[in-house]
Coordinates of C-alpha atoms in Angstrom, one line a residue:
X3 CA 0.0 0.0 0.1
X4 CA 2.8 2.5 1.0
X5 CA 4.6 1.8 -2.4
X6 CA 1.4 2.5 -4.3
X7 CA 0.9 5.8 -2.4
X8 CA 4.5 6.7 -3.0
X9 CA 4.0 6.1 -6.8
X10 CA 0.9 8.0 -7.1
X11 CA 1.6 10.7 -4.4
X12 CA 1.9 13.5 -6.9
X13 CA -1.6 13.3 -8.1
X14 CA -3.3 11.6 -5.2
X15 CA -2.4 14.5 -2.9
X16 CA -5.2 16.6 -4.1
X17 CA -7.6 13.9 -3.0
X18 CA -5.8 13.0 0.2
X19 CA -5.8 16.7 1.4
X20 CA -9.6 16.8 1.4
X21 CA -9.8 14.5 4.4
X22 CA -6.6 15.1 6.2
X23 CA -5.7 18.5 7.6
X24 CA -1.9 19.0 7.1
X25 CA 0.1 21.0 9.5
X26 CA 2.3 23.5 7.6
X27 CA 4.9 23.8 10.4
X28 CA 7.8 23.8 8.0
X29 CA 6.2 26.2 5.7
X30 CA 5.5 28.8 8.4
X31 CA 8.7 28.0 10.3
X32 CA 10.2 31.6 10.0
X33 CA 13.8 30.4 10.1
X34 CA 13.3 28.2 7.1
X35 CA 12.1 31.1 5.0
X36 CA 14.0 34.0 6.5
X37 CA 17.8 33.3 6.1
X38 CA 18.9 35.7 3.5
X39 CA 22.8 35.3 3.4
X40 CA 22.9 34.0 7.0
X41 CA 21.0 37.1 8.5
X42 CA 19.0 34.8 10.8
X43 CA 20.5 31.8 12.5
X44 CA 18.5 29.3 14.6
X45 CA 15.5 31.7 15.0
X46 CA 17.5 34.7 16.0
X47 CA 15.2 37.4 14.9
X48 CA 16.5 40.1 17.4
X49 CA 14.6 42.2 19.8
X50 CA 12.1 44.9 19.9
X51 CA 12.3 47.0 23.0
X52 CA 13.4 44.6 25.7
X53 CA 11.4 41.8 24.3
X54 CA 13.1 38.9 22.4
X55 CA 11.3 37.9 19.1
X56 CA 10.7 34.2 19.5
X57 CA 10.0 31.8 16.7
X58 CA 6.4 31.6 18.0
X59 CA 5.9 35.3 18.0
X60 CA 7.4 35.6 14.5
X61 CA 5.3 32.8 13.1
X62 CA 2.1 34.2 14.5
X63 CA 2.7 37.7 13.2
X64 CA 3.7 36.3 9.8
X65 CA 0.4 34.3 9.6
X66 CA -1.4 37.6 10.3
X67 CA 0.5 39.1 7.3
X68 CA -0.8 36.4 5.1
X69 CA -4.3 36.9 6.4
X70 CA -4.0 40.6 5.8
X71 CA -3.0 40.1 2.2
X72 CA -5.9 37.6 1.7
X73 CA -8.6 39.7 3.2
X74 CA -7.3 42.6 1.1
X75 CA -6.8 40.9 -2.4
X76 CA -8.9 37.7 -2.0
X77 CA -5.9 35.4 -2.6
X78 CA -2.6 34.4 -1.2
X79 CA 0.5 36.3 -2.1
X80 CA 2.7 34.6 -4.8
X81 CA 6.1 35.1 -6.4
X82 CA 4.8 38.1 -8.3
X83 CA 3.6 39.9 -5.1
X84 CA 7.3 40.4 -3.9
X85 CA 8.1 41.9 -7.4
X86 CA 5.2 44.3 -6.8
X87 CA 6.7 45.5 -3.4
X88 CA 5.2 43.0 -1.0
X89 CA 7.9 41.4 1.3
X90 CA 6.3 39.0 3.8
X91 CA 9.3 39.1 6.0
X92 CA 9.6 42.8 6.1
X93 CA 5.9 43.2 6.7
X94 CA 6.2 40.6 9.5
X95 CA 8.6 42.9 11.4
X96 CA 6.5 45.9 10.9
X97 CA 3.6 44.1 12.3
X98 CA 5.7 42.9 15.4
X99 CA 6.6 46.5 16.0
X100 CA 3.0 47.6 15.9
X101 CA 1.9 44.9 18.2
X102 CA 4.8 46.0 20.7
X103 CA 3.4 49.5 20.5
X104 CA -0.2 48.3 21.0
X105 CA 1.0 46.5 24.2
X106 CA 3.0 49.6 25.4
X107 CA -0.2 51.7 25.1
X108 CA -2.3 49.1 26.9
X109 CA -4.9 48.8 24.1
X110 CA -7.5 46.3 24.6
X111 CA -10.2 45.2 22.1
X112 CA -13.5 43.6 23.4
X113 CA -14.7 40.3 22.2
X114 CA -17.9 41.9 21.0
X115 CA -16.0 44.3 18.8
X116 CA -13.9 41.5 17.5
X117 CA -17.1 39.4 16.5
X118 CA -18.7 42.4 14.8
X119 CA -15.5 43.2 12.7
X120 CA -15.1 39.5 11.9
X121 CA -18.6 39.3 10.6
X122 CA -17.9 42.5 8.4
X123 CA -14.8 40.8 6.9
X124 CA -16.6 37.4 6.3
X125 CA -19.5 39.4 4.6
X126 CA -16.9 41.3 2.4
X127 CA -15.2 38.0 1.4
X128 CA -18.6 36.7 0.3
X129 CA -19.4 39.5 -1.9
X130 CA -22.0 40.9 0.5
X131 CA -23.2 37.5 1.7
X132 CA -21.8 36.2 4.9
X133 CA -19.3 33.4 4.8
X134 CA -19.3 30.9 7.7
X135 CA -16.0 31.0 9.5
X136 CA -15.9 27.2 9.2
X137 CA -16.2 27.4 5.4
X138 CA -13.5 29.9 5.2
X139 CA -11.2 27.8 7.3
X140 CA -11.9 24.6 5.4
X141 CA -11.8 26.2 1.9
X142 CA -9.0 28.6 2.1
X143 CA -7.2 28.9 5.4
X144 CA -6.2 25.4 5.6
X145 CA -4.2 25.9 2.4
X146 CA -1.5 27.9 4.5
X147 CA -2.0 26.0 7.7
X148 CA -4.1 28.7 9.3
X149 CA -6.8 28.1 11.9
X150 CA -9.9 29.9 13.2
X151 CA -7.7 31.1 16.1
X152 CA -5.3 32.7 13.7
X153 CA -8.2 34.5 12.0
X154 CA -9.6 35.7 15.4
X155 CA -6.1 37.0 16.5
X156 CA -5.7 38.8 13.2
X157 CA -9.1 40.5 13.4
X158 CA -8.3 41.5 17.1
X159 CA -4.9 42.9 16.2
X160 CA -6.3 44.8 13.0
X161 CA -8.7 46.7 15.2
X162 CA -6.0 47.4 17.8
X163 CA -3.8 48.8 15.1
X164 CA -6.5 51.0 13.9
X165 CA -7.1 52.3 17.4
X166 CA -3.3 52.8 17.7
X167 CA -3.4 54.9 14.5
X168 CA -6.3 57.0 15.8
X169 CA -4.3 57.5 19.1
X170 CA -0.9 58.5 17.7
X171 CA -2.2 60.4 14.6
X172 CA -5.5 62.1 15.9
X173 CA -4.1 65.5 15.1
X174 CA -4.2 64.5 11.4
X175 CA -8.0 64.6 11.5
X176 CA -8.0 68.2 12.0
X177 CA -9.0 69.8 8.7
X178 CA -10.5 73.1 8.3
X179 CA -13.5 73.8 6.0
X180 CA -11.2 76.0 3.9
X181 CA -8.6 73.3 3.6
X182 CA -11.3 70.8 2.6
X183 CA -12.7 73.2 0.0
X184 CA -9.3 74.0 -1.5
X185 CA -8.4 70.2 -1.7
X186 CA -11.8 69.4 -3.3
X187 CA -11.2 72.2 -5.9
X188 CA -7.8 70.9 -6.8
X189 CA -9.0 67.3 -7.2
X190 CA -12.2 68.1 -9.0
X191 CA -11.5 71.3 -11.1
X192 CA -11.8 70.2 -14.8
X193 CA -9.8 71.0 -17.9
X194 CA -11.0 71.2 -21.4
X195 CA -8.1 70.1 -23.7
X196 CA -7.2 68.8 -27.2
X197 CA -4.4 66.5 -28.1
X198 CA -2.6 66.1 -31.4
X199 CA -0.8 62.8 -32.0
X200 CA 2.1 62.2 -34.3
X201 CA 2.2 58.4 -35.1
X202 CA 4.8 56.2 -36.6
X203 CA 2.2 54.5 -38.9
X204 CA 1.8 57.7 -40.9
X205 CA 5.6 57.6 -41.8
X206 CA 6.2 53.9 -42.3
X207 CA 5.7 54.1 -46.1
X208 CA 8.6 56.5 -46.4
X209 CA 10.9 54.3 -44.4
X210 CA 13.6 52.1 -46.1
X211 CA 16.3 50.3 -44.1
X212 CA 19.5 48.9 -45.3
X213 CA 20.9 45.5 -44.5
X214 CA 23.6 47.2 -42.4
X215 CA 21.1 49.2 -40.3
X216 CA 19.0 46.0 -39.7
X217 CA 22.2 44.3 -38.5
X218 CA 23.3 47.1 -36.3
X219 CA 19.7 47.3 -34.9
X220 CA 19.8 43.5 -34.0
X221 CA 23.3 43.8 -32.4
X222 CA 22.1 46.7 -30.2
X223 CA 19.0 45.0 -29.0
X224 CA 19.9 41.3 -28.8
X225 CA 18.6 41.1 -25.3
X226 CA 15.1 42.2 -26.4
X227 CA 15.1 39.1 -28.6
X228 CA 16.1 36.6 -26.1
X229 CA 13.7 33.8 -25.8
X230 CA 12.9 32.7 -22.2
X231 CA 13.1 29.1 -21.1
X232 CA 10.4 26.9 -22.9
X233 CA 9.0 23.5 -22.5
X234 CA 7.2 21.2 -24.9
X235 CA 4.8 18.6 -23.6
X236 CA 2.5 15.8 -24.8
X237 CA -0.8 15.6 -23.2
X238 CA -4.2 13.7 -23.2
X239 CA -7.2 16.0 -22.7
X240 CA -10.4 14.8 -20.8
X241 CA -12.8 17.5 -22.1
X242 CA -15.7 18.8 -20.1
X243 CA -17.8 19.0 -23.3
X244 CA -17.7 15.1 -23.5
X245 CA -19.7 14.9 -20.2
X246 CA -22.1 17.9 -20.6
X247 CA -25.1 16.0 -22.2
X248 CA -24.8 13.1 -19.8
X249 CA -24.5 15.4 -16.8
X250 CA -27.4 17.6 -17.8
X251 CA -29.6 14.4 -18.2
X252 CA -28.6 13.2 -14.8
X253 CA -29.2 16.5 -13.1
X254 CA -32.6 16.8 -14.8
X255 CA -33.8 13.9 -12.6
X256 CA -32.8 15.8 -9.4
X257 CA -34.0 19.0 -7.8
X258 CA -31.7 21.0 -10.0
X259 CA -34.3 23.8 -10.4
X260 CA -34.6 24.2 -6.5
X261 CA -30.8 24.3 -6.1
X262 CA -30.6 27.0 -8.7
X263 CA -33.5 29.0 -7.1
X264 CA -31.7 28.7 -3.7
X265 CA -28.4 29.9 -5.1
X266 CA -30.1 32.9 -6.7
X267 CA -32.0 33.7 -3.4
X268 CA -28.6 33.5 -1.6
X269 CA -27.1 35.9 -4.0
X270 CA -29.8 38.6 -3.4
X271 CA -29.1 41.7 -5.5
X272 CA -25.6 40.4 -6.3
X273 CA -27.3 38.1 -9.0
X274 CA -26.3 40.9 -11.5
X275 CA -22.8 39.3 -11.5
X276 CA -24.4 36.4 -13.4
X277 CA -26.9 38.3 -15.6
X278 CA -28.8 41.5 -16.0
X279 CA -32.2 39.7 -15.1
X280 CA -33.0 36.9 -12.5
X281 CA -33.8 34.7 -15.5
X282 CA -30.4 35.3 -17.1
X283 CA -28.7 34.8 -13.7
X284 CA -30.5 31.4 -13.2
X285 CA -29.6 30.3 -16.6
X286 CA -25.9 31.1 -15.9
X287 CA -26.1 29.5 -12.4
X288 CA -27.6 26.4 -13.9
X289 CA -24.9 26.2 -16.6
X290 CA -22.1 26.5 -14.0
X291 CA -23.6 23.7 -11.9
X292 CA -23.8 21.4 -14.9
X293 CA -20.3 22.4 -16.0
X294 CA -19.0 21.8 -12.6
X295 CA -20.4 18.3 -12.4
X296 CA -19.1 17.5 -15.9
X297 CA -15.7 18.7 -15.0
X298 CA -15.7 16.4 -11.9
X299 CA -16.5 13.5 -14.4
X300 CA -13.6 14.5 -16.6
X301 CA -11.3 14.8 -13.6
X302 CA -12.3 11.4 -12.5
X303 CA -11.7 9.9 -15.9
X304 CA -8.2 11.6 -15.9
X305 CA -7.5 10.2 -12.4
X306 CA -8.4 6.6 -13.5
X307 CA -6.0 7.1 -16.7
X308 CA -3.2 8.4 -14.5
X309 CA -3.6 5.5 -12.1
X310 CA -2.9 3.0 -15.0
X311 CA -0.2 5.2 -16.3
X312 CA 1.7 5.4 -13.0
X313 CA 1.6 1.9 -12.5
X314 CA 3.4 1.0 -15.7
X315 CA 7.0 -0.1 -15.5
X316 CA 9.6 0.9 -16.5
X317 CA 8.6 4.6 -16.5
X318 CA 9.0 6.1 -20.0
X319 CA 7.4 8.9 -21.9
X320 CA 6.1 6.4 -24.5
X321 CA 3.8 4.9 -21.9
X322 CA 1.5 7.8 -22.4
X323 CA 1.1 7.1 -26.2
X324 CA 0.7 3.5 -25.6
X325 CA -2.0 3.8 -23.0
X326 CA -3.8 6.4 -25.0
X327 CA -3.7 4.2 -28.0
X328 CA -5.2 1.3 -26.1
X329 CA -8.1 3.5 -24.9
X330 CA -8.7 5.3 -28.2
X331 CA -7.6 8.6 -26.9
X332 CA -5.6 11.2 -28.7
X333 CA -2.2 12.4 -27.7
X334 CA -1.4 16.0 -28.8
X335 CA 2.0 17.8 -28.5
X336 CA 2.3 21.5 -27.9
X337 CA 4.7 23.8 -29.6
X338 CA 7.5 25.1 -27.1
X339 CA 5.9 27.7 -24.8
X340 CA 7.1 29.9 -22.0
X341 CA 5.9 30.5 -18.5
X342 CA 4.2 33.8 -19.3
X343 CA 2.2 33.0 -22.5
X344 CA 1.6 29.2 -22.3
X345 CA 0.7 27.1 -25.3
X346 CA -0.3 29.1 -28.5
X347 CA -2.5 26.3 -30.1
X348 CA -5.1 26.4 -27.3
X349 CA -6.1 28.2 -24.2
X350 CA -4.3 26.7 -21.2
X351 CA -4.7 28.0 -17.7
X352 CA -2.0 28.6 -15.1
X353 CA -2.4 25.1 -13.7
X354 CA -1.4 23.4 -17.1
X355 CA 1.7 25.7 -17.4
X356 CA 2.8 25.3 -13.9
X357 CA 2.6 21.5 -14.2
X358 CA 4.4 21.5 -17.5
X359 CA 7.4 23.3 -16.1
X360 CA 7.7 20.8 -13.2
X361 CA 8.2 17.9 -15.6
X362 CA 11.6 16.3 -15.9
X363 CA 13.1 13.2 -17.8
X364 CA 13.2 11.6 -14.4
X365 CA 9.5 12.5 -13.5
X366 CA 7.9 12.8 -16.8
X367 CA 4.2 12.6 -15.9
X368 CA 2.1 15.2 -14.2
X369 CA -0.8 14.5 -11.9
X370 CA -4.2 15.3 -13.6
X371 CA -4.4 18.9 -14.2
X372 CA -7.7 20.5 -14.0
X373 CA -8.6 23.7 -15.9
X374 CA -11.8 25.4 -17.0
X375 CA -12.4 23.2 -20.0
X376 CA -10.8 19.9 -19.4
X377 CA -8.6 17.7 -17.2
X378 CA -5.2 17.0 -18.6
X379 CA -2.5 14.4 -18.1
X380 CA 0.9 15.7 -19.3
X381 CA 4.1 14.0 -20.3
X382 CA 7.6 15.5 -20.7
X383 CA 8.8 16.1 -24.2
X384 CA 11.7 18.6 -24.2
X385 CA 13.0 21.7 -22.3
X386 CA 14.6 24.5 -24.3
X387 CA 17.0 26.9 -22.5
X388 CA 16.8 30.6 -22.8
X389 CA 18.6 31.8 -25.9
X390 CA 19.0 34.6 -28.4
X391 CA 17.9 33.4 -31.9
X392 CA 20.2 34.2 -34.8
X393 CA 19.5 37.2 -36.9
X394 CA 18.7 35.0 -40.0
X395 CA 16.0 33.1 -38.1
X396 CA 14.1 36.4 -37.2
X397 CA 15.3 38.7 -39.9
X398 CA 11.8 39.6 -41.0
X399 CA 10.8 40.6 -37.5
X400 CA 14.0 42.5 -36.8
X401 CA 13.5 44.4 -40.1
X402 CA 10.0 45.3 -39.3
X403 CA 11.1 46.6 -35.8
X404 CA 13.9 48.6 -37.3
X405 CA 11.6 50.3 -39.8
X406 CA 9.1 51.0 -37.0
X407 CA 11.6 52.6 -34.8
X408 CA 12.8 54.9 -37.6
X409 CA 9.2 55.8 -38.2
X410 CA 8.8 56.7 -34.7
X411 CA 11.8 58.9 -34.9
X412 CA 10.2 60.7 -37.9
X413 CA 6.9 61.2 -36.2
X414 CA 8.7 62.8 -33.2
X415 CA 10.6 65.0 -35.6
X416 CA 7.2 66.1 -37.2
X417 CA 5.8 66.8 -33.8
X418 CA 8.8 68.9 -32.8
X419 CA 8.6 70.9 -36.0
X420 CA 4.9 71.5 -35.5
X421 CA 5.5 72.6 -31.9
X422 CA 7.8 75.3 -33.2
X423 CA 5.2 76.4 -35.7
X424 CA 2.6 76.3 -33.0
X425 CA 4.6 78.3 -30.5
X426 CA 5.3 81.1 -33.1
X427 CA 1.7 81.1 -34.3
X428 CA 0.1 81.5 -30.9
X429 CA 2.4 84.3 -30.2
X430 CA 1.2 86.0 -33.3
X431 CA -2.4 85.6 -32.2
X432 CA -3.4 82.8 -34.4
X433 CA -5.7 80.0 -33.0
X434 CA -4.8 76.5 -32.2
X435 CA -7.6 75.3 -34.5
X436 CA -6.3 77.3 -37.4
X437 CA -2.8 76.2 -37.1
X438 CA -3.8 72.5 -37.0
X439 CA -5.9 72.9 -40.0
X440 CA -3.1 74.7 -41.9
X441 CA -0.8 71.7 -41.1
X442 CA -3.5 69.2 -42.1
X443 CA -3.6 67.8 -38.4
X444 CA -6.8 66.6 -36.8
X445 CA -6.7 67.5 -33.0
X446 CA -8.9 65.3 -30.7
X447 CA -11.2 67.2 -28.3
X448 CA -11.2 65.3 -24.9
X449 CA -14.1 65.0 -22.6
X450 CA -13.6 67.3 -19.5
X451 CA -11.3 65.7 -16.9
X452 CA -9.9 66.3 -13.5
X453 CA -7.2 65.2 -11.3
X454 CA -9.6 62.6 -9.8
X455 CA -10.6 61.2 -13.3
X456 CA -9.9 57.4 -13.3
X457 CA -10.2 56.7 -17.0
X458 CA -9.6 58.6 -20.2
X459 CA -9.5 56.1 -23.0
X460 CA -8.6 58.7 -25.6
X461 CA -4.9 59.0 -24.2
X462 CA -4.5 55.9 -22.1
X463 CA -3.5 53.8 -25.2
X464 CA -0.5 56.2 -25.6
X465 CA 0.4 57.5 -22.1
X466 CA -0.4 56.5 -18.5
X467 CA -3.3 58.6 -17.3
X468 CA -1.4 59.9 -14.2
X469 CA 1.5 61.2 -16.5
X470 CA -1.0 62.8 -18.9
X471 CA -2.8 64.6 -16.1
X472 CA 0.5 65.8 -14.7
X473 CA 1.3 67.3 -18.2
X474 CA -2.1 68.9 -18.7
X475 CA -2.4 70.5 -15.3
X476 CA 1.2 71.9 -15.6
X477 CA 0.2 73.6 -19.0
X478 CA -1.1 77.1 -18.7
X479 CA -4.6 77.7 -20.3
X480 CA -4.3 78.7 -23.9
X481 CA -0.9 77.1 -24.2
X482 CA 0.4 73.8 -25.6
X483 CA 2.8 71.4 -23.9
X484 CA 6.1 70.3 -25.1
X485 CA 6.2 67.3 -27.4
X486 CA 5.5 64.3 -25.1
X487 CA 7.2 61.0 -26.4
X488 CA 4.9 58.1 -26.6
X489 CA 5.5 54.4 -27.7
X490 CA 4.2 55.1 -31.1
X491 CA 5.6 58.7 -31.7
X492 CA 4.7 61.8 -29.8
X493 CA 1.7 63.9 -28.5
X494 CA 1.0 67.6 -28.0
X495 CA -1.5 68.7 -25.3
X496 CA -3.3 71.9 -25.8
X497 CA -5.3 73.2 -22.7
X498 CA -8.4 75.3 -23.9
X499 CA -9.9 76.3 -20.6
X500 CA -10.5 75.5 -16.9
X501 CA -14.0 74.7 -16.3
X502 CA -15.9 76.3 -13.4
X503 CA -16.9 73.9 -10.6
X504 CA -20.5 72.7 -10.0
X505 CA -21.2 74.4 -6.7
X506 CA -24.3 72.3 -6.1
X507 CA -22.4 69.1 -6.7
X508 CA -19.5 70.3 -4.5
X509 CA -21.9 71.1 -1.5
X510 CA -23.3 67.6 -1.8
X511 CA -19.9 65.8 -2.0
X512 CA -17.9 67.9 0.4
X513 CA -18.9 66.1 3.6
X514 CA -17.9 62.7 2.4
X515 CA -14.7 64.3 0.7
X516 CA -13.8 66.0 4.0
X517 CA -14.0 62.6 5.7
X518 CA -11.9 61.0 3.2
X519 CA -9.3 63.8 3.4
X520 CA -9.2 63.6 7.1
X521 CA -8.4 59.9 6.8
X522 CA -5.7 60.6 4.4
X523 CA -4.2 63.3 6.7
X524 CA -4.4 60.8 9.6
X525 CA -2.8 58.1 7.5
X526 CA 0.0 60.6 6.6
X527 CA 0.5 61.5 10.2
X528 CA 0.6 57.8 11.2
X529 CA 3.1 57.0 8.4
X530 CA 5.4 59.8 9.6
X531 CA 5.0 58.4 13.4
X532 CA 5.7 54.9 12.1
X533 CA 8.8 55.8 10.2
X534 CA 10.3 57.3 13.3
X535 CA 9.4 54.3 15.4
X536 CA 10.8 51.9 13.0
X537 CA 14.1 53.6 12.8
X538 CA 14.5 53.1 16.6
X539 CA 12.4 50.0 17.3
X540 CA 13.7 47.8 14.6
X541 CA 17.3 48.6 15.0
X542 CA 18.1 45.4 17.0
X543 CA 16.3 43.0 14.6
X544 CA 17.2 40.8 11.9
X545 CA 15.6 43.1 9.4
X546 CA 18.2 45.7 10.3
X547 CA 21.0 43.2 10.1
X548 CA 19.9 42.3 6.6
X549 CA 20.2 46.0 5.4
X550 CA 16.9 45.8 3.5
X551 CA 15.8 48.3 0.9
X552 CA 14.1 51.5 1.9
X553 CA 10.8 51.0 3.6
X554 CA 8.0 51.4 1.2
X555 CA 5.5 53.2 3.5
X556 CA 3.9 52.0 6.7
X557 CA 1.0 49.5 7.0
X558 CA -1.4 52.5 7.1
X559 CA -0.5 53.6 3.6
X560 CA -1.3 50.3 2.3
X561 CA -4.8 50.0 3.9

């Protein structure tokens, strides 16, 4: 029996974990994660104040950081989270410092307040519908070895941190009516502006590149053409579509209609996530139930196939082809693909890609991989290392890129030349519209926008919205900005006017804006206080010994 489990442990794990709660002691053992260059030895995390940071304290605080990320984003942090600025170890030390300050201030949180806030968090995670704590623990928290006690402690400490922020940064809430009105005006005052784009596509026809120019272009940009590590796999797909008719017929004999109605009732007004009307939502819910059951059948079929495959000795990649042929199944082989883009010949989810990159010649088969449309069993084919392809193999692409870059330069030259014409013309009293017409340019009139505008599709394809707003609000009324380089050429921004505020709208929105502005001020004051405390309080911790990068704001800023 133990031999069979060892042989199948890769794919059986998904089934076993349903009935066995695994303790993630190693995963959450801080000393196993937090030893950058020997900074931490044998759980030596240092001290905060006169208190030693024990392994238990560090582990508890780290679990709270995972819960904080999960309740904020609805998922656990992954490798990309660190690239985005989230560092679980650094955040853990920050939280330990905050918990130390809470203890110093004698802040206590009542059980009733914890229960109320926990219910609010559970309702938020359920999209407005309360999620039972037991369901949260069983479906999500156990993935990281977390318990209901961890969740309760996290909620209690979150409330305490908020009280600490209010205590140390109370002065930040002092906002005069004049300050609030000035801040509102700055954020909501709208501009009327036009943009003129100078695009590479308008100059491509006049661009010819020599062989020498293409070769030099390739030499200067070889790194841009580097191909990442790729894999190629063979696979057998067990499609959901093969089981839809059978599943629908089976469910038709059950109380499927009642189940759909119950799901719709549970959703309440949130049914609009599934359809614009209740009937549309019920149809979508019914489809999802049938599809979920059909996917379970496909997964079961894949599991049975994998059981036989894993039992074959000796283990060779050819076993997949032989077994598939015996069962009348088709084996397909992907083109080489990388981690970011996945296979080109069909849509494969992240599960398929991750499983493919784990395969090796020694471990050539994957466990059954479940995605939206099918369950798959994968076999290793080959792995291709990262490489720079030869110029000859990608000459057409390099030639196209070289031509486009030269067209971009021509577009920017045209934009710079028109800027000179525009500056001189405006100084002579001519209008922006007349000068554009004379140059056969078609400016685009933008809808009114303010610093608080969150979307402006007319410019976001060329510039980031934040950068565009910075340019526009720094350009005087009646004037035109300098040429702004874009990916496809350049852009000029002409500010026509500043539009008067809607006084009625401002009076209606000012109370809520003032409250938000007060919270911003409080967070700002708390961040400043926290920076001072961190400079002193974390001096004797492993975080300081590691010489980490500059702090990227305190926990308050990331709320």
